[in-house]
Coordinates of N, CA and C in Angstrom, one line a residue:
M6 N -1.6 -4.9 -17.2 CA -2.8 -4.9 -16.4 C -2.5 -4.1 -15.1
K7 N -3.4 -3.2 -14.8 CA -3.2 -2.3 -13.6 C -3.6 -3.1 -12.3
A8 N -3.0 -2.7 -11.2 CA -3.3 -3.3 -9.9 C -3.0 -2.3 -8.8
I9 N -3.4 -2.6 -7.6 CA -3.0 -1.9 -6.5 C -2.5 -2.8 -5.4
A10 N -1.6 -2.3 -4.6 CA -1.0 -3.1 -3.5 C -1.3 -2.3 -2.2
L11 N -1.8 -3.0 -1.2 CA -2.1 -2.4 0.1 C -1.2 -3.0 1.1
L12 N -0.6 -2.1 1.9 CA 0.3 -2.5 3.0 C -0.2 -1.8 4.3
E13 N -0.7 -2.6 5.2 CA -1.1 -2.0 6.5 C -0.2 -2.5 7.6
V14 N 0.3 -1.5 8.3 CA 1.3 -1.7 9.4 C 0.9 -1.0 10.6
Q15 N 1.5 -1.4 11.7 CA 1.4 -0.7 13.0 C 2.6 0.2 13.2
A16 N 2.3 1.5 13.2 CA 3.3 2.6 13.4 C 3.7 3.2 12.1
M17 N 3.8 4.5 12.3 CA 4.2 5.4 11.1 C 5.6 5.1 10.6
V18 N 6.5 4.8 11.4 CA 7.9 4.5 11.0 C 7.9 3.3 10.1
A19 N 7.2 2.2 10.5 CA 7.1 1.0 9.7 C 6.5 1.3 8.4
A20 N 5.4 2.2 8.3 CA 4.8 2.5 7.1 C 5.7 3.2 6.1
I21 N 6.5 4.2 6.7 CA 7.4 4.9 5.8 C 8.6 4.0 5.3
T22 N 9.0 3.2 6.2 CA 10.1 2.2 5.8 C 9.6 1.3 4.7
G23 N 8.4 0.8 4.9 CA 7.8 -0.1 3.9 C 7.5 0.6 2.6
L24 N 7.0 1.8 2.6 CA 6.7 2.5 1.4 C 8.0 2.8 0.7
D25 N 9.0 3.2 1.4 CA 10.3 3.5 0.8 C 10.8 2.3 0.0
A26 N 10.7 1.1 0.6 CA 11.2 -0.1 -0.1 C 10.3 -0.4 -1.3
M27 N 9.0 -0.2 -1.2 CA 8.1 -0.4 -2.3 C 8.4 0.4 -3.5
V28 N 8.6 1.7 -3.3 CA 8.8 2.5 -4.5 C 10.2 2.3 -5.1
K29 N 11.1 1.9 -4.3 CA 12.5 1.6 -4.8 C 12.5 0.2 -5.5
A30 N 11.7 -0.7 -5.1 CA 11.7 -2.1 -5.6 C 11.1 -2.2 -7.0
A31 N 10.1 -1.4 -7.3 CA 9.4 -1.6 -8.5 C 8.8 -0.3 -9.0
D32 N 8.3 -0.3 -10.2 CA 7.7 0.9 -10.8 C 6.2 1.0 -10.3
V33 N 6.1 1.6 -9.1 CA 4.8 1.8 -8.6 C 4.7 3.3 -8.1
K34 N 3.5 3.7 -7.9 CA 3.2 5.1 -7.5 C 2.3 5.1 -6.3
L35 N 2.6 5.9 -5.3 CA 1.7 6.1 -4.1 C 0.5 6.8 -4.5
I36 N -0.7 6.2 -4.1 CA -2.0 6.9 -4.5 C -2.8 7.2 -3.2
H37 N -2.5 6.5 -2.1 CA -3.3 6.8 -0.9 C -2.6 6.4 0.4
V38 N -2.8 7.2 1.4 CA -2.3 6.9 2.8 C -3.5 7.0 3.7
E39 N -3.7 6.1 4.5 CA -4.8 6.1 5.5 C -4.2 5.9 6.9
K40 N -4.5 6.9 7.8 CA -3.9 6.8 9.2 C -5.1 6.6 10.1
R41 N -5.0 5.6 11.0 CA -6.0 5.4 12.0 C -5.4 5.4 13.4
L42 N -6.2 5.6 14.4 CA -5.7 5.5 15.8 C -4.5 6.5 16.0
G43 N -4.6 7.7 15.5 CA -3.5 8.6 15.6 C -2.2 8.3 15.0
G44 N -2.3 7.5 13.9 CA -1.0 7.1 13.2 C -0.5 5.8 13.7
R45 N -1.1 5.1 14.6 CA -0.6 3.9 15.1 C -1.0 2.7 14.2
L46 N -1.9 2.9 13.3 CA -2.2 2.0 12.2 C -2.3 2.7 10.9
V47 N -1.4 2.3 10.0 CA -1.2 3.1 8.7 C -1.3 2.1 7.6
T48 N -2.1 2.5 6.6 CA -2.2 1.8 5.3 C -1.7 2.6 4.2
V49 N -0.8 2.1 3.4 CA -0.3 2.7 2.2 C -0.8 1.9 1.0
V50 N -1.2 2.6 -0.1 CA -1.6 2.0 -1.3 C -0.8 2.5 -2.5
V51 N -0.3 1.6 -3.2 CA 0.4 2.0 -4.4 C -0.2 1.4 -5.7
E52 N 0.1 1.9 -6.8 CA -0.6 1.5 -8.1 C 0.5 1.2 -9.1
G53 N 0.3 0.2 -9.9 CA 1.2 -0.2 -11.0 C 0.7 -1.4 -11.7
E54 N 1.6 -2.0 -12.5 CA 1.3 -3.3 -13.1 C 1.3 -4.4 -12.0
V55 N 0.6 -5.5 -12.3 CA 0.4 -6.6 -11.3 C 1.8 -7.0 -10.8
S56 N 2.7 -7.3 -11.7 CA 4.0 -7.8 -11.3 C 4.8 -6.8 -10.5
A57 N 4.7 -5.5 -10.8 CA 5.3 -4.5 -10.1 C 4.7 -4.3 -8.7
C58 N 3.4 -4.4 -8.6 CA 2.8 -4.3 -7.3 C 3.1 -5.5 -6.4
T59 N 3.2 -6.7 -7.0 CA 3.6 -7.9 -6.2 C 5.0 -7.7 -5.7
A60 N 5.9 -7.3 -6.6 CA 7.3 -7.2 -6.1 C 7.5 -6.1 -5.1
A61 N 6.8 -5.0 -5.3 CA 6.8 -3.9 -4.3 C 6.3 -4.3 -3.0
L62 N 5.2 -5.0 -3.0 CA 4.6 -5.4 -1.7 C 5.5 -6.4 -1.0
Q63 N 6.1 -7.3 -1.7 CA 7.0 -8.2 -1.0 C 8.2 -7.5 -0.4
A64 N 8.7 -6.5 -1.1 CA 9.9 -5.7 -0.5 C 9.4 -4.8 0.6
G65 N 8.2 -4.2 0.5 CA 7.7 -3.3 1.5 C 7.3 -4.1 2.8
A66 N 6.7 -5.2 2.6 CA 6.3 -6.0 3.8 C 7.6 -6.5 4.6
A67 N 8.6 -6.9 3.8 CA 9.8 -7.4 4.5 C 10.5 -6.2 5.2
A68 N 10.6 -5.1 4.6 CA 11.3 -3.9 5.2 C 10.5 -3.4 6.4
A69 N 9.2 -3.3 6.3 CA 8.3 -2.9 7.4 C 8.4 -3.8 8.6
A70 N 8.5 -5.1 8.3 CA 8.5 -6.1 9.4 C 9.8 -6.0 10.2
E71 N 10.9 -5.5 9.6 CA 12.1 -5.3 10.4 C 12.0 -4.2 11.5
V72 N 11.1 -3.3 11.3 CA 11.0 -2.2 12.3 C 9.7 -2.1 12.9
G73 N 8.7 -2.9 12.5 CA 7.4 -2.8 13.1 C 6.6 -4.1 12.8
N74 N 5.3 -3.9 13.0 CA 4.4 -5.1 12.9 C 3.5 -4.9 11.6
V75 N 3.6 -5.8 10.7 CA 2.8 -5.8 9.5 C 1.5 -6.5 9.8
K76 N 0.4 -5.8 9.5 CA -0.9 -6.3 9.8 C -1.5 -7.1 8.6
V77 N -1.5 -6.4 7.5 CA -2.2 -7.0 6.3 C -1.4 -6.5 5.0
C78 N -1.3 -7.3 4.0 CA -0.8 -6.9 2.7 C -1.5 -7.7 1.7
E79 N -1.9 -7.0 0.6 CA -2.7 -7.6 -0.4 C -2.5 -6.9 -1.8
V80 N -2.5 -7.6 -2.9 CA -2.5 -7.1 -4.2 C -3.9 -7.3 -4.8
I81 N -4.4 -6.3 -5.4 CA -5.7 -6.4 -6.1 C -5.5 -6.1 -7.6
A82 N -5.7 -7.1 -8.4 CA -5.5 -6.9 -9.9 C -6.8 -6.3 -10.4
R83 N -6.7 -5.4 -11.4 CA -7.9 -4.8 -12.0 C -9.0 -4.4 -11.1
P84 N -8.6 -3.5 -10.1 CA -9.6 -3.0 -9.2 C -10.8 -2.3 -9.9
H85 N -12.0 -2.5 -9.3 CA -13.2 -1.8 -9.9 C -13.0 -0.3 -9.8
P86 N -13.5 0.5 -10.8 CA -13.4 1.9 -10.7 C -13.9 2.6 -9.4
D87 N -14.9 2.0 -8.8 CA -15.4 2.5 -7.6 C -14.4 2.4 -6.4
V88 N -13.6 1.3 -6.5 CA -12.5 1.1 -5.5 C -11.5 2.2 -5.7
M89 N -11.1 2.5 -7.0 CA -10.1 3.5 -7.3 C -10.6 4.9 -6.9
R90 N -11.9 5.2 -7.1 CA -12.4 6.5 -6.7 C -12.3 6.6 -5.2
F91 N -12.5 5.5 -4.4 CA -12.5 5.6 -3.0 C -11.0 5.8 -2.5
L92 N -10.1 5.3 -3.2 CA -8.7 5.3 -2.8 C -7.9 6.5 -3.3
T93 N -8.1 7.0 -4.5 CA -7.3 8.0 -5.1 C -7.4 9.3 -4.3
T94 N -6.2 9.8 -3.9 CA -6.1 11.1 -3.3 C -5.5 12.1 -4.3
G95 N -6.2 13.2 -4.4 CA -5.7 14.3 -5.3 C -6.0 13.9 -6.6

């Protein structure tokens, strides 16, 4: 079952640290990055199986929290195609 995991953090360094942990922890693929407020608020979105997204999000949130402020993290199982069209970059 496909899913997406969203990790929103304060600061670009926390986002990169969290993303690095996410892709190393599980079989997920980066599909979207959203930067707001000049990069002070960053959301990364990865895609994979539900279990992989859950594991990746746990690892990413923990790593990002060590260097920054985690705002929101969420896993969405079976996202609607319109959500995927909104998120997919490239």
